[in-house]
Short mmCIF file of C-alpha atoms and ligand atoms in Angstrom, two decimals:
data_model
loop_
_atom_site.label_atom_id
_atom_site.label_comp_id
_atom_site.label_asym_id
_atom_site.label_seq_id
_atom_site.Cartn_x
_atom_site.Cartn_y
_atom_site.Cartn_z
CA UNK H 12 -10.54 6.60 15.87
CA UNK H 13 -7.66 7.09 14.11
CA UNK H 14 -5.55 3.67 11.91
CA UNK H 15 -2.03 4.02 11.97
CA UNK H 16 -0.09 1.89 9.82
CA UNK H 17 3.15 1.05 9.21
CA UNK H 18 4.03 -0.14 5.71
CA UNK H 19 6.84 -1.96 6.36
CA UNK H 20 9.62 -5.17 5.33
CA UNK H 21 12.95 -5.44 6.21
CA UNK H 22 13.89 -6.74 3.15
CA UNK H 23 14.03 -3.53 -0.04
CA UNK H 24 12.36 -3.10 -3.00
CA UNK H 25 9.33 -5.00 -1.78
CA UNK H 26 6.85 -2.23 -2.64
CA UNK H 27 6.28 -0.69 0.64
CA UNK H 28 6.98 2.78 -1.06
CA UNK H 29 4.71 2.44 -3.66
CA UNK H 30 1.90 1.29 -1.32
CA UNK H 31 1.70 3.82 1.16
CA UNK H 32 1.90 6.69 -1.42
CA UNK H 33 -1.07 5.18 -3.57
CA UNK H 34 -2.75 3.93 -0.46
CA UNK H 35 -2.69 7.26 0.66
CA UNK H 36 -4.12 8.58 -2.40
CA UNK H 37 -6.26 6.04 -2.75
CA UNK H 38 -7.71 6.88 0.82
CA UNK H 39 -8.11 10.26 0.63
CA UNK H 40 -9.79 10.05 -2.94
CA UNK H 41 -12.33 8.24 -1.11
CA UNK H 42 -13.09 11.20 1.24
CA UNK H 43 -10.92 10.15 4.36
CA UNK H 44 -8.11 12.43 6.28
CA UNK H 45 -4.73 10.75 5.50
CA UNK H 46 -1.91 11.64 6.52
CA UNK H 47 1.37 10.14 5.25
CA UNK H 48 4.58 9.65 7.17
CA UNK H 49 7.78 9.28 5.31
CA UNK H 50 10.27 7.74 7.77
CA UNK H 51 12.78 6.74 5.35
CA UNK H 52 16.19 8.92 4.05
CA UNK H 53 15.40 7.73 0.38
CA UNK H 54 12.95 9.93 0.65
CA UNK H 55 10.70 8.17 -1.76
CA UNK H 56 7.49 8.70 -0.76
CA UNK H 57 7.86 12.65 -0.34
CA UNK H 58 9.17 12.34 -3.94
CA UNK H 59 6.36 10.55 -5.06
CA UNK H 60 4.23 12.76 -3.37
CA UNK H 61 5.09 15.38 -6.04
CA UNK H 62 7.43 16.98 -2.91
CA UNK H 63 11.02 17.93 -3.61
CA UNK H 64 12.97 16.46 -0.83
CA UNK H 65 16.39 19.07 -1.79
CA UNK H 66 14.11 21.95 -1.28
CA UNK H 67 12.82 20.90 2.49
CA UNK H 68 13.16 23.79 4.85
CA UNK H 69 12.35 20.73 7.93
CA UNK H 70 12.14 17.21 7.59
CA UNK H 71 10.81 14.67 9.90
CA UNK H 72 14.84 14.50 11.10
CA UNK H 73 14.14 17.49 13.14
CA UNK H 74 10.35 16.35 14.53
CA UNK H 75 12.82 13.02 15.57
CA UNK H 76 14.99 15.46 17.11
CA UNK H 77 12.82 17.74 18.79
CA UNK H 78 14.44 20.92 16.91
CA UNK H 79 10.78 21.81 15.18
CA UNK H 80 7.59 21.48 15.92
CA UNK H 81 5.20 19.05 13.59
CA UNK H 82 3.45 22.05 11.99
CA UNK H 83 6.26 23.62 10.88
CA UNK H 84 7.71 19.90 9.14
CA UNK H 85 4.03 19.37 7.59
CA UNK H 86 3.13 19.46 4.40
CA UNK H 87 -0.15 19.31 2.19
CA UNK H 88 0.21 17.26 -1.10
CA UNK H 89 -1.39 18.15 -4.19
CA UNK H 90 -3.45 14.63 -4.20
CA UNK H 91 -5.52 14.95 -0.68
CA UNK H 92 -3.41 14.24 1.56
CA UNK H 93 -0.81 15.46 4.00
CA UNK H 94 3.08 14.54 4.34
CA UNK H 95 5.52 14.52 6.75
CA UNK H 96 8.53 14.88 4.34
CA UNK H 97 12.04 13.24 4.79
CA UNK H 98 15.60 13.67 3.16
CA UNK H 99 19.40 12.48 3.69
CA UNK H 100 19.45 14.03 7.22
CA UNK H 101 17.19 11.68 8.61
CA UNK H 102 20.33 9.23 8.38
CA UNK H 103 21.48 10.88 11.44
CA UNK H 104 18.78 10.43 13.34
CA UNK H 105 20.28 7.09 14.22
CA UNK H 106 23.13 8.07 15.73
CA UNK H 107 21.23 11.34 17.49
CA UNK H 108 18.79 9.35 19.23
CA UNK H 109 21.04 6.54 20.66
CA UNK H 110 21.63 7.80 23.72
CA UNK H 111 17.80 9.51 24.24
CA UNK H 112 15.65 7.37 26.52
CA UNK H 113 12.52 7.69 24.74
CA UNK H 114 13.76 7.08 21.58
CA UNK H 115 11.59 4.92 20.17
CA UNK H 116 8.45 6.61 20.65
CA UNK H 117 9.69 9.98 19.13
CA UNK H 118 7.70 9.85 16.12
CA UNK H 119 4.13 8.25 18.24
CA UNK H 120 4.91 11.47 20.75
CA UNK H 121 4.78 14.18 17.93
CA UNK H 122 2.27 12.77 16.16
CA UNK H 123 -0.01 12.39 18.53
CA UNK H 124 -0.32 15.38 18.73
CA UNK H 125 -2.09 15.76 15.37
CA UNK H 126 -3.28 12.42 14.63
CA UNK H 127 -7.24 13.34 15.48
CA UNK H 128 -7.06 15.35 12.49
CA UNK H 129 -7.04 12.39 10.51
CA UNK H 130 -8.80 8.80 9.92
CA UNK H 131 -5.52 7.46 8.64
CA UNK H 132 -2.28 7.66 9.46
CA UNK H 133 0.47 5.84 6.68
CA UNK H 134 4.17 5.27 7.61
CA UNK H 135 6.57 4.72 5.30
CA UNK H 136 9.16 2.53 6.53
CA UNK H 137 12.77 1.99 5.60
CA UNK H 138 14.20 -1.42 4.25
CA UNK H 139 15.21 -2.64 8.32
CA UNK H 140 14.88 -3.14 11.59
CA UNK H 141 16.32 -0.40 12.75
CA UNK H 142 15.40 2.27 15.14
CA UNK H 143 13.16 4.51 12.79
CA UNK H 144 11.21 1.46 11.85
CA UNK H 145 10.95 0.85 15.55
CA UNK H 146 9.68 4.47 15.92
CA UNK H 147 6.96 3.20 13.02
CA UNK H 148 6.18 0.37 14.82
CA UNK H 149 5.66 2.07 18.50
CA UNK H 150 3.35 4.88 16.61
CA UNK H 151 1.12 1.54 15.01
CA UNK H 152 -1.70 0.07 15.68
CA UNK H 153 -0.94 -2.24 12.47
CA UNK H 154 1.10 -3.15 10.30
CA UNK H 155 0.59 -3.60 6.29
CA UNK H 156 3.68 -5.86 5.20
CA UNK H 157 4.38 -6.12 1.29
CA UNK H 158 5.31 -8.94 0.01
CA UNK H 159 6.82 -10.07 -3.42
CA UNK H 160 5.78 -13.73 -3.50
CA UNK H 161 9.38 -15.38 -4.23
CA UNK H 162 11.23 -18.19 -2.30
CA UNK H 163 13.17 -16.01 0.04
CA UNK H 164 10.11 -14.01 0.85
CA UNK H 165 8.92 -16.61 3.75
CA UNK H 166 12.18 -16.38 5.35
CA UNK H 167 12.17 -12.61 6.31
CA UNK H 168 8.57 -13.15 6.93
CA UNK H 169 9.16 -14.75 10.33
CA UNK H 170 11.89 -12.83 11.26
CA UNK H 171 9.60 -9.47 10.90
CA UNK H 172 6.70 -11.36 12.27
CA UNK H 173 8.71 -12.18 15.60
CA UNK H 174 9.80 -8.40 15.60
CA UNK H 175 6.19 -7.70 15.90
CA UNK H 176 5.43 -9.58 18.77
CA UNK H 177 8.31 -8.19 20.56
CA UNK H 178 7.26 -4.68 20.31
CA UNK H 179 4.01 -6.01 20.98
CA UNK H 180 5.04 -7.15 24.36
CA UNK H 181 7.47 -4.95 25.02
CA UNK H 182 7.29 -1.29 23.51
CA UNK H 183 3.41 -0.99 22.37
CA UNK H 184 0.81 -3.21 23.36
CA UNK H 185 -1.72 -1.17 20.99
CA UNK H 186 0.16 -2.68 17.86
CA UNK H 187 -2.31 -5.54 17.15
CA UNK H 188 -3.01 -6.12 13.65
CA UNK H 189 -1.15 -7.84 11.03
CA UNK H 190 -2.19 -7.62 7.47
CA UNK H 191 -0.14 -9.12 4.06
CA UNK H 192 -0.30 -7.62 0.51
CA UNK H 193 1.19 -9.45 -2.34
CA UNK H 194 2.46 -7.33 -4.48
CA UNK H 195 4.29 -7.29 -7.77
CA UNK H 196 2.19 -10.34 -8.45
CA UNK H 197 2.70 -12.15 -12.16
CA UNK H 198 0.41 -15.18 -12.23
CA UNK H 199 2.53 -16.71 -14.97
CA UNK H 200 5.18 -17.63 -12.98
CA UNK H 201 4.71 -20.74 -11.22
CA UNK H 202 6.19 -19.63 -8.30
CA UNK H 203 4.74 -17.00 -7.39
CA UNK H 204 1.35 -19.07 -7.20
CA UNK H 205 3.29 -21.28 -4.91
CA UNK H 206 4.42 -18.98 -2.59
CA UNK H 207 0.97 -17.14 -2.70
CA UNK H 208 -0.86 -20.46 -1.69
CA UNK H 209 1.87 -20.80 1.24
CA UNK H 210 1.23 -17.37 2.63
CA UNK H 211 -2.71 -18.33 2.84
CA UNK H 212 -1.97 -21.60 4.51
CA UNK H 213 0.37 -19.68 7.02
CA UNK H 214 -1.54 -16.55 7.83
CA UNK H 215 -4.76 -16.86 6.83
CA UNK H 216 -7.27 -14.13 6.57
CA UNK H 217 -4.20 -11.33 7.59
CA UNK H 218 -3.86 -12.16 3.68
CA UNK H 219 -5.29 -9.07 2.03
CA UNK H 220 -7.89 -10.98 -0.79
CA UNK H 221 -6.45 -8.22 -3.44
CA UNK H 222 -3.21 -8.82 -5.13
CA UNK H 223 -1.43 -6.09 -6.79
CA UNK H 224 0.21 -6.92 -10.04
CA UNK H 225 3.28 -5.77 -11.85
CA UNK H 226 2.56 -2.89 -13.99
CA UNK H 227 5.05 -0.63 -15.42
CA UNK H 228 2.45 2.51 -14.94
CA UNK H 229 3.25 2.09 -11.19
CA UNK H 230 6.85 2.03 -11.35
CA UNK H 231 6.48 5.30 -13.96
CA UNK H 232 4.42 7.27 -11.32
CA UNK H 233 6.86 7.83 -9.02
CA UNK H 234 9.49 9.71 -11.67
CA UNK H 235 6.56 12.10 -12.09
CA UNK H 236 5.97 12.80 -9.04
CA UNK H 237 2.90 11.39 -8.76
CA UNK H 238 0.73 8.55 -7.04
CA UNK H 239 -0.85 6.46 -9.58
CA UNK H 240 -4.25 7.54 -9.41
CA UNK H 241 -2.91 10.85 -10.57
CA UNK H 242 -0.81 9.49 -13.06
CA UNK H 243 -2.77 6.81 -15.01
CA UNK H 244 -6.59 6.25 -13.38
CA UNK H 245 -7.26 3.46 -16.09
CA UNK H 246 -4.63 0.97 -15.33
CA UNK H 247 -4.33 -1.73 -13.97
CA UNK H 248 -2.08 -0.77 -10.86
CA UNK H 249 -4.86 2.02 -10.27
CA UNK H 250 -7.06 -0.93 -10.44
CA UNK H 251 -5.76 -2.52 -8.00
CA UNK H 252 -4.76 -0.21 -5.44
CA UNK H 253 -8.69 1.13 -5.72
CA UNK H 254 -9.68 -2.55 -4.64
CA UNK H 255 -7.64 -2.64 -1.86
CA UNK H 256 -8.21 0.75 -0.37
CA UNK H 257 -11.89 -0.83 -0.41
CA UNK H 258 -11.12 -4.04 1.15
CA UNK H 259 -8.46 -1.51 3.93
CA UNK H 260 -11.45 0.65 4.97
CA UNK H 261 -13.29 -2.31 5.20
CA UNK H 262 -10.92 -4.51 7.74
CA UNK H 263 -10.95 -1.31 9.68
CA UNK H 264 -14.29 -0.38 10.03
CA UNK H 265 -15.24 -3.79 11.35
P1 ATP G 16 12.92 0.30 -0.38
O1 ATP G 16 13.10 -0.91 0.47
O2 ATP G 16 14.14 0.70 -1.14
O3 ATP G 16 12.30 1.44 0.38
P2 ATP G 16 10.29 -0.33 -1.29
O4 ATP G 16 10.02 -1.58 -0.54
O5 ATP G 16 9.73 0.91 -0.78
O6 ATP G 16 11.87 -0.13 -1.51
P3 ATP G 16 9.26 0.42 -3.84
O7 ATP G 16 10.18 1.58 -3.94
O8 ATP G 16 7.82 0.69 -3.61
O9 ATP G 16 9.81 -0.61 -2.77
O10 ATP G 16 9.35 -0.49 -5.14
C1 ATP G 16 10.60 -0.95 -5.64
C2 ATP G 16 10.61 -0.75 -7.17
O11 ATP G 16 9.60 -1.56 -7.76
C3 ATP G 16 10.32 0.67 -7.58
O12 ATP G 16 11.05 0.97 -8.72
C4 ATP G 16 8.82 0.65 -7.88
O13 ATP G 16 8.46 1.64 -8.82
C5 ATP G 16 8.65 -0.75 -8.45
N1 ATP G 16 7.31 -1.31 -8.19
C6 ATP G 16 6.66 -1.35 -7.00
N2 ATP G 16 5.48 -1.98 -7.11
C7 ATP G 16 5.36 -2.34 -8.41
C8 ATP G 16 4.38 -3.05 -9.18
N3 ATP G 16 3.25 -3.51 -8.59
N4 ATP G 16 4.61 -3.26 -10.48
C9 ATP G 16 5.76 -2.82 -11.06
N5 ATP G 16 6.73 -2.16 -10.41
C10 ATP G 16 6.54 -1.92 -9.10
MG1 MG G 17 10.69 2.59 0.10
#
């Protein structure tokens, strides 16, 4: 069977980017079929992915828009695994899609299609609630939720936690699991540990046991165009994202 995930948080600059591109890598270094959705204009992840978003002959815009078909948007990365590429024009898939009836389950629709080629599928959300991260969310069957632990972090928490449930009940009953990353961790500030100890109180065991700390290699990656286990295998962001590609396939295969 094949995981989809969303990576997403309303709230930006959270890290969702930068864990579904080394997630991705991560995954498909270990031998799975990955395939990595980049539903955001920023366009970061196709970036990262070593794939210039200016030179884009399709984008997803035009899968969301039913102008091409998936193969023809599809692209193979140089670190395993595949991409579905974005750039500025996905801004107007917004505004397209308003009036379509299905329009939230565009993305699930087209990849469908493809997704038995793969064991996991990775969406890249952008920083809202808007109608592509909908499209994320009806294509799901989880969703991995970055999270910086600072004081303001709880409060968007429940606000993307209800949005959950409601496309739960409402748009895709399949979208079931729930599982939180902490990322950007330093242990020497206090409050971090405080808001880390909150988020285990709250939720439990949908709190991913690894913890991804800052480390400058994993902000570099990205303006090379590539995921960190590309860029620099020894540090400690590699590190880290190795553990919890263990710990993911592990959740998912029980
Ligand atoms: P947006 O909401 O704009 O899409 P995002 O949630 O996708 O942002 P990222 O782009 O992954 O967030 O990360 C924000 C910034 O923080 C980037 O510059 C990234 O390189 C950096 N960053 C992410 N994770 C780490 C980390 N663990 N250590 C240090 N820097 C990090
Ligand atoms: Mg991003």
């Amino acid at each position: 069977m094949t995981n989809i995930l969303s990576v997403a948080n309303q709230k930006g600059g959270v890290g969702k980017t930068t864990t579904a591109v080394n997630t991705s890598a991560v995954l498909s270094g270990s031998g799975r079929k990955v395939l990595l959705v980049d539903l955001d204009p920023q366009a970061n992840a196709t970036m990262g992915s070593g794939i210039n978003k200016q030179k884009l002959e399709n984008s997803i815009y035009e899968l969301l828009i039913g102008t091409e078909e998936i193969n023809s948007v599809l692209k193979k990365t140089r670190f395993g695994y595949d991409l579905l590429p974005s750039n500025r024009d996905l801004i107007g898939a917004e505004l397209d899609l308003v009036d379509a009836n299905d329009r939230e389950y565009r993305l699930s629709d087209q990849i469908s299609k493809l997704a038995y080629q793969y064991d996991y599928i990775i969406i890249d959300c952008p920083p809202s609630l808007s109608l592509l991260t909908l499209n994320g969310l009806c294509a799901s069957s989880g969703i991995l939720i970055p999270m910086q632990c600072e004081y303001f972090a709880l409060e968007g928490l429940s606000d993307l936690v209800n949005s959950v449930k409601l496309v739960h009940s409402n748009l895709n009953s399949n979208l079931s699991s729930i599982g939180l990353l902490r990322v950007m961790f330093d242990p020497r500030v206090t409050l971090s540990q405080d808001v880390s100890a909150q988020l285990l109180e709250h939720f439990g065991s949908k709190v991913f046991s690894t913890i991804i700390p800052k480390n400058v290699r994993l902000a570099e990656a990205p303006s090379h165009g590539l995921p960190i286990t590309h860029y620099d295998k020894s540090s400690r962001g590699n590190l880290a994202y190795q553990e919890f590609g263990k710990e993911l396939l592990n959740r998912f295969s029980t």
